[in-house]
Amino acid sequence: MNKRTIIMTATSAMAAVVMAQTPVKPAIPQDKEIERKVEQTLAGMTLDEKIGQMCEITVDVVTDWNSPDDFRLSREKLDTIIRQYKVGSILNVPLSVAQTKEKWAESIAEIQKVSIEAIGIPCVYGVDQIHGTTYTLGGTLFPQPINQAASFNRDMPYRVSQVCAYESRACDIPWIYAPVMDLGRNPVWPRAWESFGEDCYVNAVMGSRAVKGFQGDDPNHIGPENVAACMKHFMAYGVPVTGRDRTPSAVGEREMREKYFMPFLHAARAGALTLMPNSSINMGIPFHANKTLLTDWLKEGLNWDGMIVTDWADINNLCVRDHIAATKKDAIRIAINAGIDMSMVPYDVSFCDDLKALVNEGKVSMSRIDDAVRRILRLKYRLNLFNRPDTRPADYPDFGCKEWADEARTFATESQVLLKNDDNTLPLREGTRILLTGPNANSMRCLNGGWSYSWQGDKADECAAQYNTIYEAMCNRFGSDNVKLVEGVSYKKGGKIDEMGTTDIEAAVNAASDADVIVACIGETSYAETPGNISDLWLPDTQRSLVKALAATGKPVVLILNEGRPRIISDIVPLAKAVIDIMLPGNYGGDALASLIAGNSNFSAKLPFTYPSHPNSLTTYDHKPCENMGQMDGNYNYEAVIDVQWPFGAGMSYTTFAYDNLRADKTDFGAGDTLTFSIDITNTGDRDGKEPVLLYSSDVVASLSPDNKRLRQFDKVELKAGERRTVKMSIKASDLAFVGADGRWTLEEGDFVMTCGGQNLTIHCNETKTWDTPNI
């Protein structure tokens, strides 16, 4: 047996243990009529047609580049790709920049016409749009996923995805590569802002709600205002050891099952039709070659009949980067046999020739080909592309409407986090003279982040010029006579992520003499994926020097953190009177921030990640107890104390909330019980406000060292000043189980401490139960 075969077939004792022995309920109940049509279509297809369906090509390959400023398809290239090679999917953004909905629809309709004429099967077109219809001019851009998570509002990702689906179908786009459900547990990772934060439960809730928003309630019948979702990136992508994009993780199978699999399990059961694997490797095995995870855990373990598409060129990477295949052809063998159904090639059709040769050589079975093509055809039938291959802009009159703009502004307001407010510096009074400074003060690019109008978000300032930067919004709110802009520091145009350009700190310091308060907008410019890699988590020294110089003037400083990940600022936080983390709030983020600073709106968000204070002291809220120990007894001088800037769940309001009377309907329970917890919350301030209510559990003693605590439920309530309300939250007792050393889900007899709003309650499990199924 050669080493490549070993990679494909090896399974651990744990994987063997958790394989279910009884039939698994389908994650997506099948529609008999759709299955009949799939089989009928499959029976009439040639091998070339089947393999073509498994190939996805970027639109660049079929573009007429003679008109670089006006996108046009090349009919000759389309004929080669579709008529000759029978390619079943095309992706990406024409000319790498946002198009009008009319241009989108015109182009995709042309592709569909050729596809149906040539092979009788519609193409499925896919695009990355993770915070609205971000590649369409005039579409609605919402806050990025990390902001949605910070809101702790379950309805936000649902509504964002619902509007994105509608506006995407106005462009004739039926397939969206979202939601991103990677646990963002390494803050260096440049895609942290695409995730719903570090917690597996938050990601599971927000991700599955996004799936429902994209697809609607019936995954077998996706309506003309919905799209197919693609849950990604399966899995552990957000915890690379180095923090750099597409680099290895080192997560054991026990933790993989317990935490990293959870969001995908929930999304699959919510009906997600497609999935994209992690581009990198874990424990030496590339995810695109991991049959245990792709087939055993996902397809068979969940009885999920959806389709798996690769990420960009990731089959080739098994050869040219990961070196588990000697040739690109052998890489195809490994990936397809592992469970990949469609290859995002994306630039050439040699994939089709190589896969056909592998089938003829007996190295990839026809049964595996047929399984993959069934899944692709099923997707297309579920999208109703055979009956309605195209949707038209005229049928979507609400595209870019005021109602959705208002929602985007509301969501931006609800997703910004107040982290410090000494001496009630905020809100600022009317007539306050404001010095606005920092490189993020007058940029739409910084507000939106990557995947906005272009891959790196670098076209946002020109494509979103009709929206307000922070500076423009502050002028609108406080009056242009009261707001003076002196940036002091700027980003280098065309430079790398942390490369600063023009610096004139002295000018900003001089301008401070006329100001009552300094609002310093610092953070990051936009980036996506590998170009966002950094070697230093500290915020660039130039920006921190600006803040230090301004603080030395004696004027109160308000820090606005506009960034995709938590950059370290521990040396300047003590210099600030107030700190707001706005993250990436989208086109209406400047308006929302100005309203919050003025006190016209109230803060209600909390951090969905742990904000570090030191580059070599990174942690998550669910750390192990030994990570946070004080001085040990005896001669051994041991100390390990977690020191973070702000913990997971940090966030303030202009009002105050008091929690009391945490209770449960049962404090002694068994493994099959459902527990309902109640807590009374009072708005004790003089302003109306919203409050995320977070319920945690801590296992007091367990056979494996338990996590410090785990978030088990959350809700969000709105209370008027002085109002008191009882909030109820329910969890299954099995939610308190963990994956043991033997790979089996276990709930052990013993005590658990439940925590909510500083209130504690001890409950007792009266039995130990171990499950024989891989998922509970």
Tab-separated table of C-alpha atoms in Angstrom, residues 468 471-480 483 591 594:
chain	number	residue	atom	x	y	z
A	468	ASN	CA	-20.994	58.461	4.109
A	471	TYR	CA	-16.053	62.061	8.564
A	472	GLU	CA	-19.052	62.796	6.339
A	473	ALA	CA	-21.443	61.206	8.810
A	474	MET	CA	-19.967	63.158	11.740
A	475	CYS	CA	-20.319	66.393	9.770
A	476	ASN	CA	-23.959	65.554	9.065
A	477	ARG	CA	-24.612	64.806	12.731
A	478	PHE	CA	-22.587	67.514	14.509
A	479	GLY	CA	-22.298	70.145	11.776
A	480	SER	CA	-19.336	70.603	9.479
A	483	VAL	CA	-15.799	68.694	12.866
A	591	ASP	CA	-23.952	56.995	9.894
A	594	ALA	CA	-22.232	59.167	14.376
